[in-house]
XYZ file of C-alpha atoms in Angstrom:
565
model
C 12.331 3.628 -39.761
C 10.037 3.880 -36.740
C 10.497 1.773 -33.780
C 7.133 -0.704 -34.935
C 8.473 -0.651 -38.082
C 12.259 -1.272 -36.744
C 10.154 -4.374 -34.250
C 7.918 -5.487 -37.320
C 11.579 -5.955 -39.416
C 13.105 -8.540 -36.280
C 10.234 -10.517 -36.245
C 9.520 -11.055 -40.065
C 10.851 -14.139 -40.601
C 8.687 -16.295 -37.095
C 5.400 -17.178 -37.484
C 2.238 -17.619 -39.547
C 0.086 -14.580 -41.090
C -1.993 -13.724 -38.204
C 1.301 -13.338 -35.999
C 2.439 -10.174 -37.439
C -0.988 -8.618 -36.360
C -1.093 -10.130 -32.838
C 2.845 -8.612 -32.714
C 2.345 -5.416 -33.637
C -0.266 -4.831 -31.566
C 1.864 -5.609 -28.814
C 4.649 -3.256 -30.375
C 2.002 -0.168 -30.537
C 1.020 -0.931 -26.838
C 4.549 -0.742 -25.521
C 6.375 1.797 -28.225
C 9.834 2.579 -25.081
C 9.955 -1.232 -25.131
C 9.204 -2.534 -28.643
C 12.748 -2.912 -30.078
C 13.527 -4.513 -27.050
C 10.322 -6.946 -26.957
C 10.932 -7.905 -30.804
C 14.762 -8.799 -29.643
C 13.310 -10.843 -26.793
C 11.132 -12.776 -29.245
C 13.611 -13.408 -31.561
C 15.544 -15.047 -29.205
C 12.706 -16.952 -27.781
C 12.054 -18.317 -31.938
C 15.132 -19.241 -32.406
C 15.576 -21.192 -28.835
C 12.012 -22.824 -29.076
C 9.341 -21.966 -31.435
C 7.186 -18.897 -32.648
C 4.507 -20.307 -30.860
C 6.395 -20.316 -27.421
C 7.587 -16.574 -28.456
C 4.185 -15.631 -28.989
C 3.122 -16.467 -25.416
C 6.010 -15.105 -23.667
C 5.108 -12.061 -25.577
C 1.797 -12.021 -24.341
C 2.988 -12.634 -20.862
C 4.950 -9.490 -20.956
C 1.966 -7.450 -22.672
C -0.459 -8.414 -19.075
C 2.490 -8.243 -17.069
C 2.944 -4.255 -18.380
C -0.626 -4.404 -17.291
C -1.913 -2.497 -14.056
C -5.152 -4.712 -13.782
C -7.044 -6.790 -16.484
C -6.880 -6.210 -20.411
C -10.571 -4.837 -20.468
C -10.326 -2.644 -17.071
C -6.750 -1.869 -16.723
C -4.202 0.745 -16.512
C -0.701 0.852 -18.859
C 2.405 1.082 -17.562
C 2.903 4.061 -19.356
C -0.016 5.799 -18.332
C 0.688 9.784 -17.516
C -0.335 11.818 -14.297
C -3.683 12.358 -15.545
C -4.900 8.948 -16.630
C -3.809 7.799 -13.187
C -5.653 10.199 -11.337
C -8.338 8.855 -13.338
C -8.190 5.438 -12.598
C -7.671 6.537 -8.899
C -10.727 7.948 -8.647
C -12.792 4.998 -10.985
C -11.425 2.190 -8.638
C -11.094 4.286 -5.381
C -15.129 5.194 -5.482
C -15.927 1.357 -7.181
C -14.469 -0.661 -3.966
C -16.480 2.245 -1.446
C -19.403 1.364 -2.893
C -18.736 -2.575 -3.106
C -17.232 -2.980 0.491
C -18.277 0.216 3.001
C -21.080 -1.229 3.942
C -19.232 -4.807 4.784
C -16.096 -3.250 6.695
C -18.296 -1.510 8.666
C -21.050 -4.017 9.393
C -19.815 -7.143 10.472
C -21.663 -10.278 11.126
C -20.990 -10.775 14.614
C -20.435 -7.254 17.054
C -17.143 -6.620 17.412
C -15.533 -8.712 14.895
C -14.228 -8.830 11.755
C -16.197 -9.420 8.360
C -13.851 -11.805 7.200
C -15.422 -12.714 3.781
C -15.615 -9.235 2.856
C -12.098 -9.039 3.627
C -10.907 -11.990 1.382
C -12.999 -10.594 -1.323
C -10.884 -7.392 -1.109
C -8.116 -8.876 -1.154
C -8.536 -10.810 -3.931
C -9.737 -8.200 -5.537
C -6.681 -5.569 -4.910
C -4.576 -8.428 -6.791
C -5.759 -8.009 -9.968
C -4.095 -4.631 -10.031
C -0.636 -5.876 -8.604
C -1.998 -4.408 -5.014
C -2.357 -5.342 -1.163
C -4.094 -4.940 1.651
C -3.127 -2.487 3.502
C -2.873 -4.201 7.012
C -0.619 -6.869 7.048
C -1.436 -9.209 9.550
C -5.375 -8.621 8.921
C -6.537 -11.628 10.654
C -5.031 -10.641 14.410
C -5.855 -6.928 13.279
C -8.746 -5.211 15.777
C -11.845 -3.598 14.153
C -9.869 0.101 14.261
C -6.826 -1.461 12.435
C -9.013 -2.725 9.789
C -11.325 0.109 9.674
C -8.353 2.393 8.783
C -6.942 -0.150 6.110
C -9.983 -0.229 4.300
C -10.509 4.054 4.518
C -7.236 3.496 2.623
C -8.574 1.225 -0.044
C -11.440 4.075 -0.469
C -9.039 6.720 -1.064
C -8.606 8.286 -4.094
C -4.849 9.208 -2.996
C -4.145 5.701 -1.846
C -4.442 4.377 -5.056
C -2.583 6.835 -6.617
C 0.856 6.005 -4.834
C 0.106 3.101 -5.191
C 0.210 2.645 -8.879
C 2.927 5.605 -9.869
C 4.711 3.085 -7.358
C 3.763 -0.428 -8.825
C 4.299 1.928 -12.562
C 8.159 2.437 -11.838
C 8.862 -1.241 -9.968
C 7.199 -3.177 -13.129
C 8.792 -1.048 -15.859
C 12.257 -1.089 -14.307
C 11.834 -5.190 -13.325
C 10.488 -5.604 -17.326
C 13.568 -3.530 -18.587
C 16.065 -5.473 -16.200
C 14.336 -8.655 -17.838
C 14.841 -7.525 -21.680
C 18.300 -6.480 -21.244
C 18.017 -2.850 -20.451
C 19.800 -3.070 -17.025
C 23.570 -3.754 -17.554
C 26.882 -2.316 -17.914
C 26.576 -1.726 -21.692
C 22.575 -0.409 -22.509
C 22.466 1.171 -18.572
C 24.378 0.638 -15.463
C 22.551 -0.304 -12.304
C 19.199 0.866 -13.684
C 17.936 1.496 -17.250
C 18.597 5.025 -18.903
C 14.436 5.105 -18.567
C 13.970 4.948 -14.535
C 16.811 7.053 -14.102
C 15.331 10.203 -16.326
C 12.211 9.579 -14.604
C 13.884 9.817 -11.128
C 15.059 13.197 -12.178
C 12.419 14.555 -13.411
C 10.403 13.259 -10.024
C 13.207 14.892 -8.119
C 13.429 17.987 -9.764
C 9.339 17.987 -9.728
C 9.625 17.402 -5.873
C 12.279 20.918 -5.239
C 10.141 22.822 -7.342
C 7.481 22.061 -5.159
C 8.389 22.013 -1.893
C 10.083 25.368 -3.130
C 6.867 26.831 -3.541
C 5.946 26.338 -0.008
C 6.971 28.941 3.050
C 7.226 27.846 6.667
C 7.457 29.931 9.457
C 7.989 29.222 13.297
C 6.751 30.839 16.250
C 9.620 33.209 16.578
C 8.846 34.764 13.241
C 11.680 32.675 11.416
C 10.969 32.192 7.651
C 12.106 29.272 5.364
C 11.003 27.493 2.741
C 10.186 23.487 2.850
C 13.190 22.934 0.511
C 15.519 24.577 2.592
C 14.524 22.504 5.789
C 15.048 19.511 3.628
C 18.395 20.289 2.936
C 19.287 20.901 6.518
C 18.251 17.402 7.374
C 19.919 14.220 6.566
C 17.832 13.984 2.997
C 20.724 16.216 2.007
C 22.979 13.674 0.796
C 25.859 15.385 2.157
C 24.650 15.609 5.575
C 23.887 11.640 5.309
C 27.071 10.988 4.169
C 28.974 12.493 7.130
C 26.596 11.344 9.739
C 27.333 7.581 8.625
C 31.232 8.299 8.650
C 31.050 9.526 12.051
C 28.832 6.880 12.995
C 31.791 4.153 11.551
C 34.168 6.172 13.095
C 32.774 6.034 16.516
C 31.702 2.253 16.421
C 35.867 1.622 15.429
C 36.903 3.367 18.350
C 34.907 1.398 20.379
C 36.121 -1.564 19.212
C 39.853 -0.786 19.967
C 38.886 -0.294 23.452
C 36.985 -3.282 23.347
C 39.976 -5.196 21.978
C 37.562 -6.296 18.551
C 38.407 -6.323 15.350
C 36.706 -5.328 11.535
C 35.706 -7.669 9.558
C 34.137 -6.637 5.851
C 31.811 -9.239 4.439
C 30.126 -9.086 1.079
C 27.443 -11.442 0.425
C 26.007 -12.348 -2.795
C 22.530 -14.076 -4.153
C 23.008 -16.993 -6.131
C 23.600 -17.359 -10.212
C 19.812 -17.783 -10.789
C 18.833 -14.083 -9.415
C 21.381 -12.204 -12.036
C 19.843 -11.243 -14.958
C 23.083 -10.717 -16.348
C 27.090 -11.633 -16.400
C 29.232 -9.115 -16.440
C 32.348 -10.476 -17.664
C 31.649 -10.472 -20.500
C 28.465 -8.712 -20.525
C 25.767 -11.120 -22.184
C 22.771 -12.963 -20.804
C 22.656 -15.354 -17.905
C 20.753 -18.708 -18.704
C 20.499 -19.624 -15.340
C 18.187 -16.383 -14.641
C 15.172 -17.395 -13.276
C 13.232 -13.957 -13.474
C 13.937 -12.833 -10.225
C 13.230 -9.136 -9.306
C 15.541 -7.407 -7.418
C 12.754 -7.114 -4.548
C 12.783 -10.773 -4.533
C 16.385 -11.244 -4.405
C 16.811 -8.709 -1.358
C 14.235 -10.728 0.352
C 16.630 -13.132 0.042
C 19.676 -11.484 1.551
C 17.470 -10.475 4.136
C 16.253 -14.363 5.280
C 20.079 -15.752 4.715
C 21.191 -12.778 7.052
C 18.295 -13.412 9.767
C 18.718 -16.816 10.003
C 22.403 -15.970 10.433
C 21.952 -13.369 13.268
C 19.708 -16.068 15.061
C 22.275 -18.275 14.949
C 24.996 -16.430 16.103
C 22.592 -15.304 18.796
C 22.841 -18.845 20.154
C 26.362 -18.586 20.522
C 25.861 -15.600 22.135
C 27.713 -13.717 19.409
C 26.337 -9.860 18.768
C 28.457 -8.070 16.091
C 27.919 -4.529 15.563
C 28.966 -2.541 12.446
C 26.567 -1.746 9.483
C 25.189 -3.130 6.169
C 24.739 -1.456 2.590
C 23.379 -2.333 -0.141
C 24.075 -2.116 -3.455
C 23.048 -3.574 -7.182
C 25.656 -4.973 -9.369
C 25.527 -3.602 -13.058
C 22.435 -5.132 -13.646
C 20.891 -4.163 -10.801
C 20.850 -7.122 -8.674
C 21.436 -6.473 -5.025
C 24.136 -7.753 -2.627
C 25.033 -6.607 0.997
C 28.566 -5.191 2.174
C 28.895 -5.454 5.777
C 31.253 -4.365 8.317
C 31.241 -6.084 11.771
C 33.161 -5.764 15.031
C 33.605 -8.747 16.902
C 35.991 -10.588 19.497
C 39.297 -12.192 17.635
C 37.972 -15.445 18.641
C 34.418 -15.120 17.303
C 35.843 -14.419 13.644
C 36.035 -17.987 12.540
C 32.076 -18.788 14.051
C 30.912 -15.662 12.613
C 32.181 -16.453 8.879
C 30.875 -20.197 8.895
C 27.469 -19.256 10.110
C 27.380 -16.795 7.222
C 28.889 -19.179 4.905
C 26.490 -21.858 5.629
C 23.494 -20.277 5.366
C 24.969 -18.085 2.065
C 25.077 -21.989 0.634
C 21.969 -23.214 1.469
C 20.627 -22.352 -1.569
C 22.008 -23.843 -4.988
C 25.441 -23.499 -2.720
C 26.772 -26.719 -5.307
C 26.792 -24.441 -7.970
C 29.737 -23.820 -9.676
C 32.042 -20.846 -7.921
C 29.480 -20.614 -5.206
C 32.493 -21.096 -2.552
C 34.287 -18.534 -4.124
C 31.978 -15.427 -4.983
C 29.007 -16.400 -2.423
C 30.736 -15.078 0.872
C 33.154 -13.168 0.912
C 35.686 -12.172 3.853
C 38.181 -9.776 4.603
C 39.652 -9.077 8.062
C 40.768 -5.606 8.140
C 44.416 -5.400 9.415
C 45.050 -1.996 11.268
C 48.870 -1.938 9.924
C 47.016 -1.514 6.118
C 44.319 1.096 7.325
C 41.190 2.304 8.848
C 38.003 0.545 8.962
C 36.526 3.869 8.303
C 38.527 4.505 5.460
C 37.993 0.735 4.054
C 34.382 1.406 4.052
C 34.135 5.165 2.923
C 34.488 4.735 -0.782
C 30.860 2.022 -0.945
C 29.438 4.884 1.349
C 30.173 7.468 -0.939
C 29.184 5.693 -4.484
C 26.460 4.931 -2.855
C 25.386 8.302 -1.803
C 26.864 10.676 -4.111
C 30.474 9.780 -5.685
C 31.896 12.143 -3.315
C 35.625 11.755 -3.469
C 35.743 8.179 -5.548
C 36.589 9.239 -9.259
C 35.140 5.986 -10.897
C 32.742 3.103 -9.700
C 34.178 -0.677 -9.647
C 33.221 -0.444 -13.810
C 35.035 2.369 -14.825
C 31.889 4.854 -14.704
C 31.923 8.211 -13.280
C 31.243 7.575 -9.285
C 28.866 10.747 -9.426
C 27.059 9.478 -12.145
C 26.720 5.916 -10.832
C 25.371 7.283 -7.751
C 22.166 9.117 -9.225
C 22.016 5.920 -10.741
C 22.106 3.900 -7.610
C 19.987 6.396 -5.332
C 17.267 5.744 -8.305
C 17.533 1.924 -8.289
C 17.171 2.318 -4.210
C 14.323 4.529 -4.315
C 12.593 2.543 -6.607
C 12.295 -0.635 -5.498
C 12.132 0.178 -2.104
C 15.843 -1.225 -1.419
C 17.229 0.433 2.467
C 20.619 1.203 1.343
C 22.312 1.486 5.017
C 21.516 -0.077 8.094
C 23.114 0.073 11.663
C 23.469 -3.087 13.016
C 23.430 -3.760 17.036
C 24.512 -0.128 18.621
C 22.265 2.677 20.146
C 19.657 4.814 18.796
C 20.554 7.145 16.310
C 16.937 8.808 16.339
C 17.925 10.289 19.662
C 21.852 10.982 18.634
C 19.760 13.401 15.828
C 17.298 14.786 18.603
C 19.751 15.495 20.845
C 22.118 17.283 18.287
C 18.759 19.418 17.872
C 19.805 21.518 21.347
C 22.869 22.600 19.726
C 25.152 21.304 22.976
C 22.534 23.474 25.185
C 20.628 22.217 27.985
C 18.035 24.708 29.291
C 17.766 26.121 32.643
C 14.503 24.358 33.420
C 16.238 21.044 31.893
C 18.756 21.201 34.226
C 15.993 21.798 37.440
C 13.875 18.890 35.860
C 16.883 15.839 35.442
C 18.586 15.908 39.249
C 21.017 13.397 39.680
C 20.756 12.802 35.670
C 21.659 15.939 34.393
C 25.804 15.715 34.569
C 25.134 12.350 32.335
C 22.727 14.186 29.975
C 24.834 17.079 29.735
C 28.031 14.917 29.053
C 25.632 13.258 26.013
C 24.249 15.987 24.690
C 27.822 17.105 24.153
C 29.073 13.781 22.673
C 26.250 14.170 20.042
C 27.052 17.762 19.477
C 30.467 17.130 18.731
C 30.015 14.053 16.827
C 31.248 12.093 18.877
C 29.347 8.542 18.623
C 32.088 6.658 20.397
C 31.297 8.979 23.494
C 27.773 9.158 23.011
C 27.367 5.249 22.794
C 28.997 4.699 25.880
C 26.977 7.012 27.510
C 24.157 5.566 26.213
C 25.158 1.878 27.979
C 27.354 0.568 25.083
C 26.977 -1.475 21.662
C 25.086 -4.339 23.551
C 23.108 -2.191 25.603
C 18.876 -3.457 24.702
C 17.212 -0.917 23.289
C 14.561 -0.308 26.662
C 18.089 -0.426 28.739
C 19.472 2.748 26.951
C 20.223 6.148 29.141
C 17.704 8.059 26.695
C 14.735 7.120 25.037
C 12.583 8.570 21.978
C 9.460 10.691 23.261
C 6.186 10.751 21.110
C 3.182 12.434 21.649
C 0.093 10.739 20.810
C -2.154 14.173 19.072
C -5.900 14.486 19.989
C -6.653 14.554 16.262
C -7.068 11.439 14.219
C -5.085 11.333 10.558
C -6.935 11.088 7.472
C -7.760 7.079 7.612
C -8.990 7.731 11.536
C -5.368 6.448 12.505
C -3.854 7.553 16.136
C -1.084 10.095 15.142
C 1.807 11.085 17.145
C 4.547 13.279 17.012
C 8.267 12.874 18.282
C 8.571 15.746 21.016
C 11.858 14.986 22.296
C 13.546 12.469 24.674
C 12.597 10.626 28.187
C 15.911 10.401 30.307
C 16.115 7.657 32.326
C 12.262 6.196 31.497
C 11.493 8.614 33.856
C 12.005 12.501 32.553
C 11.040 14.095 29.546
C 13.251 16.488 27.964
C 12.131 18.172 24.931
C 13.985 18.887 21.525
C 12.077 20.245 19.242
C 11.688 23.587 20.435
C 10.078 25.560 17.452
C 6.991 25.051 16.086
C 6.532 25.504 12.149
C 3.392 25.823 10.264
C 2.894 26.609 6.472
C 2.768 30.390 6.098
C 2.092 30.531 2.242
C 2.125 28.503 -0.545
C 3.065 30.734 -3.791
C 1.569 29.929 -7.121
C 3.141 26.665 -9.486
C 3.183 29.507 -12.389
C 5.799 31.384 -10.704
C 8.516 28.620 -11.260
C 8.925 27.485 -15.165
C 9.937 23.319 -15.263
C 12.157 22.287 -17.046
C 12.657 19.436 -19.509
C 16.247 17.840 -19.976
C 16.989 16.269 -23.399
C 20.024 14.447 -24.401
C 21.640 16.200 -27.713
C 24.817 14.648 -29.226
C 25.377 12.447 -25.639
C 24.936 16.296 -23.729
C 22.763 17.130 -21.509
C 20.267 20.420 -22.299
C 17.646 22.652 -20.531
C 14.429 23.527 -22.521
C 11.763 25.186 -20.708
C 8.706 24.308 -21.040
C 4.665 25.312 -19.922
C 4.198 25.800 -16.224
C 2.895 23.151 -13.738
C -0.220 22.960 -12.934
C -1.855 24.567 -9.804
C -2.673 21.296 -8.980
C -0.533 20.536 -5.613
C 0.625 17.138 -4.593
C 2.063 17.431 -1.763
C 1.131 16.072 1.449
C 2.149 17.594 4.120
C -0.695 20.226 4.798
């Protein structure tokens, strides 16, 4: 039986005649999802009424909806049809608004109403403005938000963007995201995050760089010498714990490892045993990381009152149904422990904190006793099943660790989550510039920094070596403010607008002392040649039996879409 047929079967037995029609309609629309939808509305029948399943179904046909029933865009829609709709809407608000943006009523300000009326506009298809804070923006700022609204290209990230969050936060919804049907992300997202990724190599494979000694390399390889390799990014972050650690022994702190968790109403899903929360509420995981995000800066405000700075890191990560919640791993003074936990704890309970087991599973803390082990090696294994499974066997659900972390890098990359953040500490921007010298300091450095060069050489070492410990000392310490620090980041602001008439500016290297300039990036790349698309054959991945195998298929396109060049 086919899958409309299979959806047609669940919902046989709710509703009048004219229901089956209004249902299948629905079922054609979204074929990946109609088993799913028909479950979802049998549930809904049984609970309430067909006529109450009926609307929620027609909630989740316009909420699969990129823009109105008569003038929008499927979820499903492929490259083409999106490039399409790019163009349609991306030439239908130049026309509407170019003359507003640029003609306001008064010289020199802002045409508000034309503004609104973009804005309200750019909703109907899920969208925003693209300038934030539009009403203290000046006439440049809003002149390059709206180029972006007339941009073909613009729209198109846009929607393959909005496409992924929607379908994943739909599938989370139905009961695709969870230990049993798919683990941290639905079996959907995460074959599209391959194929994006494997899309991505083959392109930037295509293109050849070469620097002004002659050197030759292609894009992909430069990626992979950066910290997008996720093996470089893993052992930056270790070294980065490992420094911060040794700091705090000479500092006489001590770790603390705090996990902090959203409320009942933002899981979709228990997990012991795995069935259906009741208390959900619909929240997306965007929504719920929002909410870690407020709880943790009201906290940090607070503590910041009692003069209390900790200084560790934070990581995120989604539980089996892909709802977030932070880890994080402070150092603080023995006696700021107990104000540290409650500050946490009270603003972790603000919310719903009467619910039942709140107490226990809101906030969690764990002091990390030296005698047991390392900080460093307490936090390794969420680094590395975060990253890529390296040296973890299974995930906290029994799942292959390198699995679960393709699976988690997709969830991340889709909804926009920042897995790992520093927290207090020095700039690790200019740690990576400065490792860029290779522990060398040029002749004409040395003539340039006087009296700063033994420091700068002593850093530049440090960060050579690895040695963050070192390297943040040098730097003034973990409470050092960031326009107090030894080195600074050095941009240079290009005489050449971007594509929306936007200043752009490139990071040159690093300004010692807010006084000297010392630069890092010494080699100058440009795109040599970009070889043909029909020169590398995609391939498709299918799932046979539960394996995993290649078929090739027709070449790509010549049709490039990249942006670098």
């Amino acid at each position: 039986m086919n899958p409309i047929g299979k959806a047609n079967e669940i919902t046989a037995p709710f509703g009048v005649l004219g229901c089956k029609q209004f249902r299948e309609g629905i079922f054609s629309k979204h074929l990946p999802l109609c088993i799913a939808l028909a479950h979802q509305y049998k549930r809904e029948a049984l609970k309430s009424s067909y006529i109450e399943a009926n609307r929620q179904l027609l909630q989740c046909d316009q909420f699969l909806t990129i823009g109105s029933k008569a003038i929008g865009l499927s979820i499903y829609s492929d490259d083409d049809e999106v490039r399409a709709f790019a163009e349609l809407k991306a030439d239908a608000f130049r026309r509407k608004y170019v003359e507003s943006f640029h003609r306001a009523r008064v010289p020199g300000t802002k045409n508000v109403f034309a503004i609104k009326s973009c804005i309200k506009e750019l909703a109907i298809y899920g969208l925003s403005f693209p300038c934030r804070n539009w009403r203290v923006a000046n006439d440049d700022q809003i002149k390059q938000a709206a180029a972006r609204v007339f941009d073909q290209q613009w729209w198109r990230r846009q929607i393959r963007q909005l496409q992924g969050v929607l379908l994943e936060t739909m599938n989370r919804q139905l009961g695709l995201v969870n230990k049993e049907m798919g683990i941290y992300a639905s079996n959907f997202l995460v074959q599209r995050y391959r194929e994006a990724k494997r899309r991505n190599a083959n392109l930037m494979s295509l293109v050849e760089m070469e620097n002004d000694l002659g050197e030759t390399a292609t894009l992909q390889e430069l990626n992979e010498s950066s910290v997008s390799n996720p093996v470089n990014r893993r052992n930056e972050f270790m070294v980065r714990v490992v420094g911060f650690e040794e700091i705090a022994k000479e500092c006489g702190d001590v770790g603390v490892f705090i996990t902090l968790t959203a409320p009942s109403k933002y899981h979709a899903y228990l997990s012991n045993p795995c069935r259906r929360n009741t208390k959900f509420a619909g929240y997306s995981v965007k929504e719920t990381q929002t909410y870690l995000n407020n709880v943790w800066k009201r906290s940090r405000a607070s503590l910041s009152r009692l003069r209390i700075k900790p200084y560790g890191f934070r990581i995120v990560e989604p539980h089996h149904d892909g709802t977030p919640h932070w880890h994080m791993l402070f150092f603080v003074k023995p006696h700021q422990i107990e104000a540290l936990t409650s500050t946490l704890s009270r603003y972790a309970l603000q919310e719903d904190g009467d619910e039942k087991g709140a107490s226990e599973h809101r906030l969690k803390v764990e002091e990390i006793d030296p005698s047991k082990g390392s900080a460093a090696g307490y936090i390794a294994k969420y680094v590395s099943k975060n990253i890529d499974g390296f040296g973890v066997p299974f995930d906290n659900y029994g799942n292959d660790a390198a699995s679960s972390a393709e699976r988690i890098v997709a969830w991340a990359s889709t909804h926009g989550i920042r897995q790992f953040q520093q927290i207090g500490g020095v700039s690790v921007t200019v740690y990576r510039e400065l490792r860029r010298l290779n522990g060398h300091v040029p002749q004409s450095v040395k003539e340039l920094l006087g009296d700063d060069l033994e420091k700068f050489e002593q850093v530049t070492e440090c960060a050579d070596k690895g040695d963050w410990g070192g390297y943040t000392r040098l730097m003034g310490g973990v409470d050092v403010k960031r326009k107090e620090q030894f080195l600074r980041i050095c941009y240079f602001i290009k005489e050449e607008c971007g594509k929306y008439s936007q200043p752009l500016k490139k990071l040159v290297g690093v300004v010692v002392s807010q006084v000297s300039t010392v630069l890092t990036r010494l080699r100058t790349w440009v795109v040599k040649s970009i070889r043909k698309p029909s020169t590398i054959v995609c391939q498709k991945v299918a799932k046979i039996d539960g394996n995993e195998t290649i078929e090739s298929s027709a070449p790509w396109s010549s049709v490039n879409n990249c942006t670098i060049w």
